[in-house]
PDB file of C-alpha atoms in Angstrom:
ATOM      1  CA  UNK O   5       7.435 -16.557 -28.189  1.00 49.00           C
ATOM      2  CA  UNK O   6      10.593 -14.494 -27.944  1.00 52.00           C
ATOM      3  CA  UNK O   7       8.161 -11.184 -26.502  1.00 49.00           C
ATOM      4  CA  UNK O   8       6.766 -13.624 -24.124  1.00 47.00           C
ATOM      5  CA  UNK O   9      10.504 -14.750 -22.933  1.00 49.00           C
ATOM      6  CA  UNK O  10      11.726 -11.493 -22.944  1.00 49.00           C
ATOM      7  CA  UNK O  11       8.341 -10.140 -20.391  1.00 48.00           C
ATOM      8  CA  UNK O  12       8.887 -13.383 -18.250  1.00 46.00           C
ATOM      9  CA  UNK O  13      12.294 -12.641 -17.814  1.00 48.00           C
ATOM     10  CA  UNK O  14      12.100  -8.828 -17.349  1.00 48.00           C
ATOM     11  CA  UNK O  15       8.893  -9.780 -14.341  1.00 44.00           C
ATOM     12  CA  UNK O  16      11.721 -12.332 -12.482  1.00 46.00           C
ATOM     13  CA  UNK O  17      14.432  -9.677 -12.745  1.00 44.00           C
ATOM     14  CA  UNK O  18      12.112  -6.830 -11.105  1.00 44.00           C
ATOM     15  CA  UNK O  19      10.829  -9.664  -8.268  1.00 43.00           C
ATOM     16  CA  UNK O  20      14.447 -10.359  -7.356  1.00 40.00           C
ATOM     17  CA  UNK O  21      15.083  -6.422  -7.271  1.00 40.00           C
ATOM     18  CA  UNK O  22      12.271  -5.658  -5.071  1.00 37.00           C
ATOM     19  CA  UNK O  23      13.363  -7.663  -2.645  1.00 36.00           C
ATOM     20  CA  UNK O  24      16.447  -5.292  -0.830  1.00 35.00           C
ATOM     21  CA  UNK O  25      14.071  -2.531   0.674  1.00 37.00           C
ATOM     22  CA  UNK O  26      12.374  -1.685   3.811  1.00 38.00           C
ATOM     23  CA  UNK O  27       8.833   0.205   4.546  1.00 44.00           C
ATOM     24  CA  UNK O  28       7.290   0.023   8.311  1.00 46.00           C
ATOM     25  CA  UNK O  29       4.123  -1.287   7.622  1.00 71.00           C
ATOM     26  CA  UNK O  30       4.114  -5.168   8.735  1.00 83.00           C
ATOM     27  CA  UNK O  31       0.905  -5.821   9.958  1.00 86.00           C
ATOM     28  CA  UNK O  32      -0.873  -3.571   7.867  1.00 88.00           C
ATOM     29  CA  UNK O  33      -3.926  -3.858   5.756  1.00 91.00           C
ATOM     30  CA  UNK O  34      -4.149  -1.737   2.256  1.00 91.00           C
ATOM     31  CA  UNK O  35      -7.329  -1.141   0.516  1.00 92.00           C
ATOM     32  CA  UNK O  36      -7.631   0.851  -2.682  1.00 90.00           C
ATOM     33  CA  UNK O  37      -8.335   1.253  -5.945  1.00 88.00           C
ATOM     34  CA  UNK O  38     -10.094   3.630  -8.948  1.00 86.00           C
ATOM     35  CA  UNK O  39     -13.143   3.658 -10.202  1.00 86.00           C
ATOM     36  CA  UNK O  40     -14.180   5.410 -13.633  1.00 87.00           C
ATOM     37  CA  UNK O  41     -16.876   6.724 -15.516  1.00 89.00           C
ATOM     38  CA  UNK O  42     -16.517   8.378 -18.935  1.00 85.00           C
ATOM     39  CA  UNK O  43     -20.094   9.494 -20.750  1.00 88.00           C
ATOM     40  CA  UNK O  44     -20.230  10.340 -24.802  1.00 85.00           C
ATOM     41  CA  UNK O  45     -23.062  10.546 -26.928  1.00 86.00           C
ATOM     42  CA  UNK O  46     -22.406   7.428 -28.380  1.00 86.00           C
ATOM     43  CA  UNK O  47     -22.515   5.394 -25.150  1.00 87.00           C
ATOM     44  CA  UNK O  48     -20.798   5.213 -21.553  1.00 89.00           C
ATOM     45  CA  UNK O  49     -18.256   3.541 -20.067  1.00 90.00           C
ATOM     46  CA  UNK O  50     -17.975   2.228 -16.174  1.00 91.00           C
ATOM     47  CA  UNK O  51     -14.722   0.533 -14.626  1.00 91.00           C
ATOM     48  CA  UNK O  52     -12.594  -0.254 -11.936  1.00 89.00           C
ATOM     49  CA  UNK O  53      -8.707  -0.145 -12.722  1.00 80.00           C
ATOM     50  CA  UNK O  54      -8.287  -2.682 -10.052  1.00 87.00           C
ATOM     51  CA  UNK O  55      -9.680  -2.217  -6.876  1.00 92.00           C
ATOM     52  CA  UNK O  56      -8.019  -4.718  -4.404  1.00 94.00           C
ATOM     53  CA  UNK O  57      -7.031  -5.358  -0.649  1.00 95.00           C
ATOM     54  CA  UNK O  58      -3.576  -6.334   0.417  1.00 95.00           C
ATOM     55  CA  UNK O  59      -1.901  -7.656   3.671  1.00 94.00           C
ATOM     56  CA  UNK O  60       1.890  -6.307   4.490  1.00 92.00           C
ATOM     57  CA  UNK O  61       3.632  -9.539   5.180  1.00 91.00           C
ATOM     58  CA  UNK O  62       7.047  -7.664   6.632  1.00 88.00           C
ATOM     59  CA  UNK O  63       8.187  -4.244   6.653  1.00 79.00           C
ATOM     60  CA  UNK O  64       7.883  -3.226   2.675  1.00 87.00           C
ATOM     61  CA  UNK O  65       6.327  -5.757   1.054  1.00 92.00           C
ATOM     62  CA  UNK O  66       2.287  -7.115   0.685  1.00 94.00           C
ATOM     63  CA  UNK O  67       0.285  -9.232  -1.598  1.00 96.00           C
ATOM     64  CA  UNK O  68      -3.276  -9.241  -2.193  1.00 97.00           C
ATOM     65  CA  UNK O  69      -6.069  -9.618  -4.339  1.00 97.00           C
ATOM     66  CA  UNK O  70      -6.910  -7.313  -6.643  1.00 95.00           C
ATOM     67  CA  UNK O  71     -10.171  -7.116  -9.304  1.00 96.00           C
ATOM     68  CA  UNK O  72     -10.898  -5.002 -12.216  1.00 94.00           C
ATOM     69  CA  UNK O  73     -13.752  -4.581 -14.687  1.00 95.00           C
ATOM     70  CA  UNK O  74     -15.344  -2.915 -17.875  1.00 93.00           C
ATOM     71  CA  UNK O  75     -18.594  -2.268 -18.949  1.00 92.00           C
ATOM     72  CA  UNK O  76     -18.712  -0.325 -21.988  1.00 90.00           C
ATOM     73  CA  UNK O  77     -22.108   0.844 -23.476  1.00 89.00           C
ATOM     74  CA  UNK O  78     -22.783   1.693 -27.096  1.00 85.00           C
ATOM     75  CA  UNK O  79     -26.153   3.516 -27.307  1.00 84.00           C
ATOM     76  CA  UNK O  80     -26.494   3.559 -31.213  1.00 78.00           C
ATOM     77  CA  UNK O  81     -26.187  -0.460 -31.432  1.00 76.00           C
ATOM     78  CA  UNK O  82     -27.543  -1.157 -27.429  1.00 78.00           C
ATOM     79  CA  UNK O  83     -24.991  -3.509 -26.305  1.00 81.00           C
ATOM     80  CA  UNK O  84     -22.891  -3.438 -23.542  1.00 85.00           C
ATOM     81  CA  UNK O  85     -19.697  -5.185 -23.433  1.00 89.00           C
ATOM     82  CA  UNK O  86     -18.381  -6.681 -19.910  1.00 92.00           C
ATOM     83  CA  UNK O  87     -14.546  -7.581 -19.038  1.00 94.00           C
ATOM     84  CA  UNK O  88     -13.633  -8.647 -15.844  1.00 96.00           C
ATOM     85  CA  UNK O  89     -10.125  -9.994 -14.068  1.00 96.00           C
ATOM     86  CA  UNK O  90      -9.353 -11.244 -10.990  1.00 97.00           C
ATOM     87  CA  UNK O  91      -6.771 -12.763  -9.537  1.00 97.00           C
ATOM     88  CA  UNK O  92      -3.701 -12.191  -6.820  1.00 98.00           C
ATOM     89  CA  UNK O  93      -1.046  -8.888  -6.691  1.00 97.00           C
ATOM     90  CA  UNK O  94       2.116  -8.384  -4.766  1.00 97.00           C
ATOM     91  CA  UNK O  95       3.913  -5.262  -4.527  1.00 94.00           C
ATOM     92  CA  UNK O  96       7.198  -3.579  -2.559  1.00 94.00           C
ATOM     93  CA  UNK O  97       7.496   0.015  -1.717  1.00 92.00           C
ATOM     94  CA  UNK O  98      10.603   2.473  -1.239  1.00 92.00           C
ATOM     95  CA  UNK O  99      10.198   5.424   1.014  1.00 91.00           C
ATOM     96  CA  UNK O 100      11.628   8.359  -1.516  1.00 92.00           C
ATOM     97  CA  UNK O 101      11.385  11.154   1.199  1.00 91.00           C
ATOM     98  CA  UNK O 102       8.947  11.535   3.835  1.00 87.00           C
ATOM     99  CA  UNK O 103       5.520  12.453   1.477  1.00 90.00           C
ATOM    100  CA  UNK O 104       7.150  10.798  -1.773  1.00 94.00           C
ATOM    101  CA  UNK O 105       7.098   6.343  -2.497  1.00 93.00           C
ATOM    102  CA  UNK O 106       8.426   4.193  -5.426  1.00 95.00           C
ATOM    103  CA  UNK O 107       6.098   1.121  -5.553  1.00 94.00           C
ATOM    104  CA  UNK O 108       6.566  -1.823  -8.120  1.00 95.00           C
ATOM    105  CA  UNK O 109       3.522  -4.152  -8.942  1.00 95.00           C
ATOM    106  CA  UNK O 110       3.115  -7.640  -9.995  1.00 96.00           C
ATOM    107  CA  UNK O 111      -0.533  -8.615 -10.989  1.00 96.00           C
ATOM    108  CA  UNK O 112      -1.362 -12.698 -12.162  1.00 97.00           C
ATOM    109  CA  UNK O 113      -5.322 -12.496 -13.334  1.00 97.00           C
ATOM    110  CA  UNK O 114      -7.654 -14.234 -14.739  1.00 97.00           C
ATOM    111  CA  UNK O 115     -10.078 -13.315 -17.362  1.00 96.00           C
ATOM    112  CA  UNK O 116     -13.177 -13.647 -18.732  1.00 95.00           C
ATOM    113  CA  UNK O 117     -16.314 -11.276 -20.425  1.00 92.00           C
ATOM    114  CA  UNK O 118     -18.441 -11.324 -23.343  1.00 90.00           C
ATOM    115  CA  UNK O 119     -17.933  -8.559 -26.730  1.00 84.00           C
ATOM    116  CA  UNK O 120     -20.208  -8.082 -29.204  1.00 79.00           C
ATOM    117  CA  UNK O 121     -19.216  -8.127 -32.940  1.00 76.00           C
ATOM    118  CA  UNK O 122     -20.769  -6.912 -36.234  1.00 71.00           C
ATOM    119  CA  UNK O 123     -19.977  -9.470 -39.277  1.00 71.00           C
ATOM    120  CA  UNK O 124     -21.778  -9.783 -42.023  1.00 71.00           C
ATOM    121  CA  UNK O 125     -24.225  -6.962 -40.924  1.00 71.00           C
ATOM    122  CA  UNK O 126     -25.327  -8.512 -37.918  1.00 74.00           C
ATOM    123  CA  UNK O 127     -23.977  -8.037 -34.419  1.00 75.00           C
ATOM    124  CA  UNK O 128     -23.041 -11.492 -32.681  1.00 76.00           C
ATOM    125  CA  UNK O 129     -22.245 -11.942 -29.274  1.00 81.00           C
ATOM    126  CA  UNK O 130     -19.215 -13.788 -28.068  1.00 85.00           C
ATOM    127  CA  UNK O 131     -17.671 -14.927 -24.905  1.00 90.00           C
ATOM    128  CA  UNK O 132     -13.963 -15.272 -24.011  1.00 92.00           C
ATOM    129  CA  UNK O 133     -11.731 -15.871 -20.999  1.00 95.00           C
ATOM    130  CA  UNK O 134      -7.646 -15.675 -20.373  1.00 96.00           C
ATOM    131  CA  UNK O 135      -4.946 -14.389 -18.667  1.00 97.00           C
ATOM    132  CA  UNK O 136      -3.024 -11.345 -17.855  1.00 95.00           C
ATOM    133  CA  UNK O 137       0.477 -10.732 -16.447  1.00 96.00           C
ATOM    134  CA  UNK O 138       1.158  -6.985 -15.879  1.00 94.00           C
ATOM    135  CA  UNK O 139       4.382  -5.404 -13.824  1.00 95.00           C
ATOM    136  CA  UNK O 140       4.118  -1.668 -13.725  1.00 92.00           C
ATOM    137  CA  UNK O 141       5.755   0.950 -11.312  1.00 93.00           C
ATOM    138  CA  UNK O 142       4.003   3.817  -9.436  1.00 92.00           C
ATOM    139  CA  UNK O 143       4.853   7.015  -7.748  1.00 93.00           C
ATOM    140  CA  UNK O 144       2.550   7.700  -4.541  1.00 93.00           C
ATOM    141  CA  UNK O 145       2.019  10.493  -2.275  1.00 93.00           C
ATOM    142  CA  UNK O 146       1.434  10.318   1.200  1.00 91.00           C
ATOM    143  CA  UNK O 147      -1.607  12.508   1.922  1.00 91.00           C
ATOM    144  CA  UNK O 148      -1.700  11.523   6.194  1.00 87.00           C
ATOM    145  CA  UNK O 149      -3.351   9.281   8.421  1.00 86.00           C
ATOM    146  CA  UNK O 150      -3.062   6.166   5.849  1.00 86.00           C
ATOM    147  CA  UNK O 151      -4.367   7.787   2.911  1.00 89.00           C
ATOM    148  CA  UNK O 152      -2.128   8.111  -0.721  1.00 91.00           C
ATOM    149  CA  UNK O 153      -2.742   9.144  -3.706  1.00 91.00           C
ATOM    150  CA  UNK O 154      -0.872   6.655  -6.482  1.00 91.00           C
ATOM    151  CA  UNK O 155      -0.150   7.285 -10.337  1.00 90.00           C
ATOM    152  CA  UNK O 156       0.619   3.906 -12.324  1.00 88.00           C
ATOM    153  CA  UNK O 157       3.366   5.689 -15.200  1.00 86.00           C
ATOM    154  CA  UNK O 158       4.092   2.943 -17.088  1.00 89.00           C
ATOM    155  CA  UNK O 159       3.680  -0.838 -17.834  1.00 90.00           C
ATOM    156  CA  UNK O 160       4.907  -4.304 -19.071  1.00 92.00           C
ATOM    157  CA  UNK O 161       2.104  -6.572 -19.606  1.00 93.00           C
ATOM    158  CA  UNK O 162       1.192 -10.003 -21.253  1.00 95.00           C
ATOM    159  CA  UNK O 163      -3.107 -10.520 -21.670  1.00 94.00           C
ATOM    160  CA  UNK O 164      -3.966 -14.104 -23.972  1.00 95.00           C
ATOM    161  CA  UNK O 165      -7.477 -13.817 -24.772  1.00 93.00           C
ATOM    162  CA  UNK O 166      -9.327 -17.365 -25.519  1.00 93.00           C
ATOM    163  CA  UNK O 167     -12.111 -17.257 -27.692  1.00 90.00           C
ATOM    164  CA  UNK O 168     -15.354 -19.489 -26.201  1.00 85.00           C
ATOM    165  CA  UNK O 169     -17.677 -18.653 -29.660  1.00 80.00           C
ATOM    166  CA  UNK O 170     -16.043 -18.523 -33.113  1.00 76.00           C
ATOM    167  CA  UNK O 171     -17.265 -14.963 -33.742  1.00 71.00           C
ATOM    168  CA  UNK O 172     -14.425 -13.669 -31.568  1.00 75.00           C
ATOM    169  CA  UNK O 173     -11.330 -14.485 -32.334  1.00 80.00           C
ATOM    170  CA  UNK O 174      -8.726 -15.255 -29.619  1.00 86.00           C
ATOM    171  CA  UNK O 175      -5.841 -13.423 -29.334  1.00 89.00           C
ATOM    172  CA  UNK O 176      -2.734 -11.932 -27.412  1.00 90.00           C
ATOM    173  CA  UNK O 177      -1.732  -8.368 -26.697  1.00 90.00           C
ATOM    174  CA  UNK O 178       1.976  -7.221 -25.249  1.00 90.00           C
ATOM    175  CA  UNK O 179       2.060  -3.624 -23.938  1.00 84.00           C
ATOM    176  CA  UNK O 180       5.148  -1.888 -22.893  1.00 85.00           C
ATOM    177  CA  UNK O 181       5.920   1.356 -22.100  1.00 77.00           C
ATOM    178  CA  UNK O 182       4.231   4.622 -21.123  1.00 74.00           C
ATOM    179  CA  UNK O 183       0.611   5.287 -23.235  1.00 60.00           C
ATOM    180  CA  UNK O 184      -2.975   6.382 -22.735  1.00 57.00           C
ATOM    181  CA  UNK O 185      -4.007   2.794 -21.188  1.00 60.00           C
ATOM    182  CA  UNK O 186      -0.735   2.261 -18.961  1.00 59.00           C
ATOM    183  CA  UNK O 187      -1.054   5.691 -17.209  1.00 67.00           C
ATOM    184  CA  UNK O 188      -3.664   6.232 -14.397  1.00 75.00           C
ATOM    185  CA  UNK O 189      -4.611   7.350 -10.526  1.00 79.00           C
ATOM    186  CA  UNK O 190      -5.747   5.875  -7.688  1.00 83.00           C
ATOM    187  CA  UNK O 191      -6.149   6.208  -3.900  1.00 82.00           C
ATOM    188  CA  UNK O 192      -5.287   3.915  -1.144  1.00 88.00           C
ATOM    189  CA  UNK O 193      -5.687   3.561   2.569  1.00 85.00           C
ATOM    190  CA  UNK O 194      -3.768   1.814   4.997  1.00 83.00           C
ATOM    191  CA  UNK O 195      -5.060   0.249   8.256  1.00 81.00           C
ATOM    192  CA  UNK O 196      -3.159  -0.417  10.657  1.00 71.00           C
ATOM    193  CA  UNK O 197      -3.659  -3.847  12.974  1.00 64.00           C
ATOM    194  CA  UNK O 198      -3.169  -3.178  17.036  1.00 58.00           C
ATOM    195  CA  UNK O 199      -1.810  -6.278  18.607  1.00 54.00           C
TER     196      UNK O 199
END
């Protein structure tokens, strides 16, 4: 309870700080989003670390919705595994120097999937569903006409996983800092509304 005071607290303090800055994009639209695909000999993996669409509501800031998904394949015991999480986003941006931005990120989702399990000797599968607060800053470059590349460098998150079958257990995972799964790259694309 105190890690989950602590993360509430630390998401209110970085909404209130996001508030003091100014980007001309009001009116814009922003699409974007990464998309990955990682092959072993033991099985393949397919995601999207979110892909989402996002209106600019005044000069710096937009909110959106955002969605992201897993599907893992293991080849030795065929079953795939399935996350999803959907849900709404809203993020500010700082203008560091003409080609350089600071963006901070607030994502509320919803989840759900299915996970397989081996107990006993025999693989049971399992559906669950939750939720997920994550606030993470990212760096982006402007590459022209809209287009930017973004890097996500680290991450505060909150993900409670309820279990719908007893062979997977419910659960809750904090994440902080800067690791494998709180480091990644994506691209966006803004369009621009003529009145």
């Amino acid at each position: 309870m105190k890690n989950l005071k602590t993360f509430l607290g630390c998401c209110i303090a970085i909404a209130c700080f996001t508030i003091q800055s100014a980007y001309a994009q009001k009116g814009g639209i922003m699409v974007y989003g990464s998309l990955n695909y990682h092959e072993t000999t033991a099985g393949h993996q397919f995601s999207a670390a979110p892909v989402g669409a996002a209106y600019f509501f005044t000069d710096n800031m937009n909110a959106g919705l955002n969605y992201g998904f897993n599907s893992a394949k293991d080849k030795a015991l065929d079953f795939t595994d399935h996350s999803h999480e959907i849900g709404p986003f809203y993020s500010n941006t700082w203008p560091l120097s003409e080609h350089f931005m600071l963006i901070g990120q607030v994502d509320v989702h919803y989840l759900w999937g299915d996970q397989h399990v081996v107990t006993g000797g025999t693989m049971v599968d399992g559906k669950y569903n939750g939720y997920l607060f994550r606030v993470y800053p990212l760096v982006g470059i402007a590459l022209g006409k809209g287009w930017a590349l973004k890097a996500k460098v680290a991450e505060l998150s909150y993900k409670k996983k309820n279990s719908k079958d007893a062979a997977i257990p419910s659960d809750h995972e904090v994440i902080t800092g800067i690791n494998g799964s709180t480091v990644g790259l994506g691209l966006s694309k803004n369009l621009f509304i003529k009145n």
